[in-house]
């Protein structure tokens, strides 16, 4: 359903605007934003109106996603059924859309790593403040997560060990 919209912040002015609007409790993340080459604001739709669903289906039809009309019709029917289940059965369509945004985040981080770019996801910010600064809610979206991209400062290389549970506490093999 393509619920995600990306704001790519690359200018010094844009990075300053974002850093200034992380919220009072999250100013420790401002330096990460200011020192990044780019920071992406990943936003998620607040709802899924029929107009958006139809726009997705229209784009798929125009692109020829399914060469046979019957398969397109089946896909649309199955998708509407799935969304109905999320809306009325599980009542978690917003949570489901945010999970879709996090999948886009993960794939973006993997692509960055493939290109040799460091990627740092950030949840330490006030979404309402970021939304207001960039007029995001006016678009029908809200901020879900930030992703700072760039190259690490060798002077600030973190060399302390990272503490994690032992593998037998983290994994179950069946």
PDB file of N, CA, C and O in Angstrom, residues 157-166:
ATOM      1  N   UNK A 157      35.503   7.155  17.122  1.00  0.00           N
ATOM      2  CA  UNK A 157      35.238   5.732  16.923  1.00  0.00           C
ATOM      3  C   UNK A 157      34.906   5.071  18.258  1.00  0.00           C
ATOM      4  O   UNK A 157      35.660   5.168  19.218  1.00  0.00           O
ATOM      5  N   UNK A 158      33.774   4.408  18.311  1.00  0.00           N
ATOM      6  CA  UNK A 158      33.323   3.733  19.527  1.00  0.00           C
ATOM      7  C   UNK A 158      34.025   2.387  19.598  1.00  0.00           C
ATOM      8  O   UNK A 158      33.813   1.530  18.755  1.00  0.00           O
ATOM      9  N   UNK A 159      34.871   2.201  20.609  1.00  0.00           N
ATOM     10  CA  UNK A 159      35.638   0.957  20.694  1.00  0.00           C
ATOM     11  C   UNK A 159      35.310   0.127  21.936  1.00  0.00           C
ATOM     12  O   UNK A 159      35.879  -0.943  22.111  1.00  0.00           O
ATOM     13  N   UNK A 160      34.406   0.616  22.768  1.00  0.00           N
ATOM     14  CA  UNK A 160      34.016  -0.177  23.934  1.00  0.00           C
ATOM     15  C   UNK A 160      33.228  -1.398  23.471  1.00  0.00           C
ATOM     16  O   UNK A 160      32.561  -1.360  22.449  1.00  0.00           O
ATOM     17  N   UNK A 161      33.282  -2.474  24.240  1.00  0.00           N
ATOM     18  CA  UNK A 161      32.511  -3.657  23.835  1.00  0.00           C
ATOM     19  C   UNK A 161      31.012  -3.383  23.911  1.00  0.00           C
ATOM     20  O   UNK A 161      30.555  -2.585  24.726  1.00  0.00           O
ATOM     21  N   UNK A 162      30.277  -4.035  23.029  1.00  0.00           N
ATOM     22  CA  UNK A 162      28.818  -3.960  23.052  1.00  0.00           C
ATOM     23  C   UNK A 162      28.325  -5.171  23.823  1.00  0.00           C
ATOM     24  O   UNK A 162      28.720  -6.294  23.553  1.00  0.00           O
ATOM     25  N   UNK A 163      27.480  -4.937  24.796  1.00  0.00           N
ATOM     26  CA  UNK A 163      26.988  -6.011  25.650  1.00  0.00           C
ATOM     27  C   UNK A 163      25.728  -6.625  25.062  1.00  0.00           C
ATOM     28  O   UNK A 163      24.736  -5.935  24.846  1.00  0.00           O
ATOM     29  N   UNK A 164      25.788  -7.920  24.799  1.00  0.00           N
ATOM     30  CA  UNK A 164      24.645  -8.656  24.269  1.00  0.00           C
ATOM     31  C   UNK A 164      24.520  -9.982  25.020  1.00  0.00           C
ATOM     32  O   UNK A 164      25.515 -10.550  25.476  1.00  0.00           O
ATOM     33  N   UNK A 165      23.294 -10.491  25.145  1.00  0.00           N
ATOM     34  CA  UNK A 165      23.099 -11.803  25.735  1.00  0.00           C
ATOM     35  C   UNK A 165      23.839 -12.850  24.918  1.00  0.00           C
ATOM     36  O   UNK A 165      24.082 -12.673  23.720  1.00  0.00           O
ATOM     37  N   UNK A 166      24.189 -13.967  25.548  1.00  0.00           N
ATOM     38  CA  UNK A 166      24.808 -15.079  24.839  1.00  0.00           C
ATOM     39  C   UNK A 166      23.824 -15.630  23.816  1.00  0.00           C
ATOM     40  O   UNK A 166      22.610 -15.533  23.971  1.00  0.00           O
TER      41      UNK A 166
END
